[in-house]
């Protein structure tokens, strides 16, 4: 480092700490993604039916009853878009039930990044849909990684399991991501 850079480092250490931290985290993310995909190819990772929905949940902030809810009370929605998706799903004849996955406490897809879907939905045909709702502004590298992990999970779990990252209007060009319109068109036929 030059003398000026060393002086900056002494006067503003947190700027350098943040840069180093971001670099280390990005390298860790790349490594985790590489190892995850390698382990899938080597059959070191598998999907096993081990998660069970609890008989009761106790959300702190609840929402009023919406048809087809799995529980008498569900956790409050994060935003109006999430509520819109649930209301539309609840109105479909082919949807048996829906559940608002409790943030960081419910079902998670473990991979190179952990993905906690916002919604779990069961169709009348028995398919389980994991749905992550996203505002268009959240089309970013982290969302892409989550969508790819979700799509990989669905492929490994079998044809009765589906994963959808649903953006308000955008239709990102990566596996697992859909626009709201495209998603609703698909779900109506499941």
Tab-separated table of C-alpha atoms in Angstrom:
chain	number	residue	atom	x	y	z
A	1	UNK	CA	0.000	0.000	0.000
A	2	UNK	CA	1.153	3.518	-0.675
A	3	UNK	CA	1.777	5.959	2.151
A	4	UNK	CA	-1.519	7.750	1.374
A	5	UNK	CA	-3.424	4.464	1.480
A	6	UNK	CA	-1.852	3.563	4.814
A	7	UNK	CA	-2.858	6.956	6.201
A	8	UNK	CA	-6.419	6.383	4.947
A	9	UNK	CA	-6.389	2.962	6.572
A	10	UNK	CA	-5.387	4.457	9.914
A	11	UNK	CA	-7.986	7.245	9.704
A	12	UNK	CA	-10.876	5.229	8.206
A	13	UNK	CA	-10.328	1.594	9.162
A	14	UNK	CA	-14.017	0.664	8.788
A	15	UNK	CA	-13.985	1.484	5.073
A	16	UNK	CA	-11.230	-1.061	4.586
A	17	UNK	CA	-12.837	-3.548	6.947
A	18	UNK	CA	-16.063	-3.375	4.927
A	19	UNK	CA	-14.241	-3.837	1.608
A	20	UNK	CA	-12.268	-6.805	2.924
A	21	UNK	CA	-15.404	-8.298	4.484
A	22	UNK	CA	-17.349	-8.002	1.198
A	23	UNK	CA	-14.507	-9.596	-0.747
A	24	UNK	CA	-14.140	-12.492	1.694
A	25	UNK	CA	-17.928	-13.092	1.727
A	26	UNK	CA	-18.122	-13.073	-2.077
A	27	UNK	CA	-15.284	-15.608	-2.257
A	28	UNK	CA	-17.030	-17.773	0.367
A	29	UNK	CA	-20.296	-17.629	-1.609
A	30	UNK	CA	-18.529	-18.694	-4.811
A	31	UNK	CA	-16.781	-21.535	-3.011
A	32	UNK	CA	-20.020	-22.736	-1.369
A	33	UNK	CA	-21.820	-22.703	-4.734
A	34	UNK	CA	-18.996	-24.648	-6.407
A	35	UNK	CA	-18.820	-27.276	-3.651
A	36	UNK	CA	-22.622	-27.589	-3.519
A	37	UNK	CA	-22.882	-28.326	-7.245
A	38	UNK	CA	-19.897	-30.663	-7.086
A	39	UNK	CA	-21.459	-32.611	-4.206
A	40	UNK	CA	-24.743	-32.888	-6.100
A	41	UNK	CA	-22.869	-34.362	-9.067
A	42	UNK	CA	-21.063	-36.771	-6.741
A	43	UNK	CA	-24.364	-37.830	-5.108
A	44	UNK	CA	-23.185	-36.598	-1.705
A	45	UNK	CA	-26.386	-34.557	-1.384
A	46	UNK	CA	-29.865	-35.999	-1.560
A	47	UNK	CA	-33.428	-34.945	-0.774
A	48	UNK	CA	-35.121	-37.013	1.880
A	49	UNK	CA	-38.657	-36.574	3.230
A	50	UNK	CA	-37.799	-35.464	6.743
A	51	UNK	CA	-39.710	-32.210	7.322
A	52	UNK	CA	-43.109	-32.271	9.002
A	53	UNK	CA	-45.386	-29.313	9.434
A	54	UNK	CA	-46.094	-28.679	13.112
A	55	UNK	CA	-49.590	-29.415	14.466
A	56	UNK	CA	-49.774	-25.840	15.767
A	57	UNK	CA	-47.884	-22.624	15.133
A	58	UNK	CA	-47.682	-19.534	17.325
A	59	UNK	CA	-46.916	-16.504	15.190
A	60	UNK	CA	-46.374	-13.239	17.059
A	61	UNK	CA	-48.044	-11.030	14.439
A	62	UNK	CA	-51.009	-12.737	12.825
A	63	UNK	CA	-53.321	-12.086	9.901
A	64	UNK	CA	-57.065	-12.463	9.758
A	65	UNK	CA	-58.481	-15.630	8.312
A	66	UNK	CA	-58.037	-16.143	4.592
A	67	UNK	CA	-59.725	-19.121	2.932
A	68	UNK	CA	-57.768	-22.364	2.648
A	69	UNK	CA	-55.214	-21.409	5.291
A	70	UNK	CA	-53.631	-24.518	6.807
A	71	UNK	CA	-53.741	-23.033	10.326
A	72	UNK	CA	-56.384	-20.974	12.113
A	73	UNK	CA	-53.843	-18.127	12.327
A	74	UNK	CA	-50.935	-17.447	10.005
A	75	UNK	CA	-47.915	-15.185	10.339
A	76	UNK	CA	-48.450	-11.662	9.067
A	77	UNK	CA	-47.434	-11.000	5.462
A	78	UNK	CA	-44.250	-9.085	4.785
A	79	UNK	CA	-45.925	-6.888	2.161
A	80	UNK	CA	-49.028	-6.301	0.019
A	81	UNK	CA	-47.587	-8.282	-2.888
A	82	UNK	CA	-47.281	-11.418	-0.760
A	83	UNK	CA	-50.903	-10.944	0.345
A	84	UNK	CA	-51.995	-10.542	-3.294
A	85	UNK	CA	-50.351	-13.845	-4.241
A	86	UNK	CA	-52.056	-15.670	-1.348
A	87	UNK	CA	-55.456	-14.171	-2.129
A	88	UNK	CA	-55.188	-15.261	-5.763
A	89	UNK	CA	-54.008	-18.753	-4.810
A	90	UNK	CA	-56.799	-19.134	-2.238
A	91	UNK	CA	-59.366	-18.347	-4.943
A	92	UNK	CA	-58.216	-21.211	-7.199
A	93	UNK	CA	-60.232	-24.443	-7.216
A	94	UNK	CA	-57.104	-26.605	-7.503
A	95	UNK	CA	-55.502	-25.284	-4.292
A	96	UNK	CA	-56.145	-27.404	-1.187
A	97	UNK	CA	-54.310	-25.243	1.373
A	98	UNK	CA	-51.627	-22.599	1.806
A	99	UNK	CA	-49.314	-21.756	4.719
A	100	UNK	CA	-47.208	-18.657	5.445
A	101	UNK	CA	-43.814	-20.181	6.278
A	102	UNK	CA	-42.605	-18.553	9.470
A	103	UNK	CA	-39.505	-16.486	8.775
A	104	UNK	CA	-36.293	-18.295	9.699
A	105	UNK	CA	-38.241	-20.842	11.779
A	106	UNK	CA	-40.132	-22.908	9.238
A	107	UNK	CA	-39.139	-24.985	6.269
A	108	UNK	CA	-35.809	-24.168	4.611
A	109	UNK	CA	-34.045	-25.445	1.540
A	110	UNK	CA	-30.436	-25.992	2.503
A	111	UNK	CA	-27.847	-25.532	-0.189
A	112	UNK	CA	-25.021	-23.192	-1.039
A	113	UNK	CA	-27.414	-20.609	0.411
A	114	UNK	CA	-30.398	-21.306	2.653
A	115	UNK	CA	-33.751	-20.433	1.121
A	116	UNK	CA	-36.810	-19.944	3.309
A	117	UNK	CA	-39.804	-19.860	0.970
A	118	UNK	CA	-42.551	-17.435	1.961
A	119	UNK	CA	-45.374	-19.849	1.210
A	120	UNK	CA	-46.036	-23.574	1.189
A	121	UNK	CA	-49.013	-24.529	-0.963
A	122	UNK	CA	-50.626	-27.946	-1.510
A	123	UNK	CA	-52.632	-28.550	-4.670
A	124	UNK	CA	-55.632	-30.873	-4.882
A	125	UNK	CA	-53.461	-33.189	-7.006
A	126	UNK	CA	-50.993	-33.515	-4.086
A	127	UNK	CA	-48.178	-31.332	-5.381
A	128	UNK	CA	-46.313	-29.202	-2.829
A	129	UNK	CA	-45.343	-25.752	-4.077
A	130	UNK	CA	-42.666	-23.691	-2.371
A	131	UNK	CA	-43.132	-20.046	-3.273
A	132	UNK	CA	-40.817	-17.112	-2.676
A	133	UNK	CA	-42.436	-13.754	-3.504
A	134	UNK	CA	-40.123	-10.975	-4.660
A	135	UNK	CA	-40.623	-7.354	-5.541
A	136	UNK	CA	-39.017	-6.483	-8.877
A	137	UNK	CA	-36.346	-4.430	-7.076
A	138	UNK	CA	-35.069	-7.672	-5.491
A	139	UNK	CA	-33.844	-9.174	-8.761
A	140	UNK	CA	-30.230	-9.463	-7.603
A	141	UNK	CA	-27.437	-12.048	-7.278
A	142	UNK	CA	-28.758	-13.364	-3.933
A	143	UNK	CA	-32.229	-13.924	-5.405
A	144	UNK	CA	-30.667	-15.675	-8.373
A	145	UNK	CA	-28.704	-18.014	-6.071
A	146	UNK	CA	-31.845	-18.795	-4.033
A	147	UNK	CA	-33.889	-19.456	-7.172
A	148	UNK	CA	-31.225	-21.791	-8.534
A	149	UNK	CA	-30.991	-23.687	-5.222
A	150	UNK	CA	-34.798	-23.925	-5.114
A	151	UNK	CA	-34.998	-25.203	-8.682
A	152	UNK	CA	-32.265	-27.749	-7.959
A	153	UNK	CA	-34.131	-28.895	-4.833
A	154	UNK	CA	-37.359	-29.323	-6.818
A	155	UNK	CA	-35.555	-31.354	-9.483
A	156	UNK	CA	-34.030	-33.643	-6.852
A	157	UNK	CA	-37.181	-33.939	-4.725
A	158	UNK	CA	-39.328	-35.300	-7.548
A	159	UNK	CA	-42.263	-34.329	-9.715
A	160	UNK	CA	-44.630	-33.754	-6.768
A	161	UNK	CA	-42.521	-30.817	-5.541
A	162	UNK	CA	-42.191	-27.431	-7.218
A	163	UNK	CA	-40.265	-24.261	-6.437
A	164	UNK	CA	-41.198	-20.804	-7.705
A	165	UNK	CA	-39.550	-17.450	-7.104
A	166	UNK	CA	-42.316	-15.082	-8.191
A	167	UNK	CA	-41.500	-11.496	-9.174
A	168	UNK	CA	-44.222	-8.860	-9.502
A	169	UNK	CA	-43.694	-8.139	-13.204
A	170	UNK	CA	-40.137	-9.112	-14.080
A	171	UNK	CA	-39.424	-12.484	-15.613
A	172	UNK	CA	-35.715	-13.009	-14.863
A	173	UNK	CA	-33.843	-15.309	-17.165
A	174	UNK	CA	-32.711	-17.850	-14.576
A	175	UNK	CA	-33.959	-21.191	-13.371
A	176	UNK	CA	-36.698	-21.067	-10.728
A	177	UNK	CA	-37.737	-17.430	-11.358
A	178	UNK	CA	-41.088	-16.384	-12.859
A	179	UNK	CA	-43.222	-13.315	-13.338
A	180	UNK	CA	-46.507	-13.229	-11.405
A	181	UNK	CA	-48.510	-13.692	-14.619
A	182	UNK	CA	-46.465	-16.671	-15.769
A	183	UNK	CA	-46.607	-18.241	-12.301
A	184	UNK	CA	-50.402	-17.932	-12.056
A	185	UNK	CA	-50.839	-19.399	-15.539
A	186	UNK	CA	-48.745	-22.424	-14.509
A	187	UNK	CA	-50.339	-22.945	-11.082
A	188	UNK	CA	-53.880	-22.935	-12.463
A	189	UNK	CA	-53.002	-26.110	-14.390
A	190	UNK	CA	-51.249	-28.030	-11.587
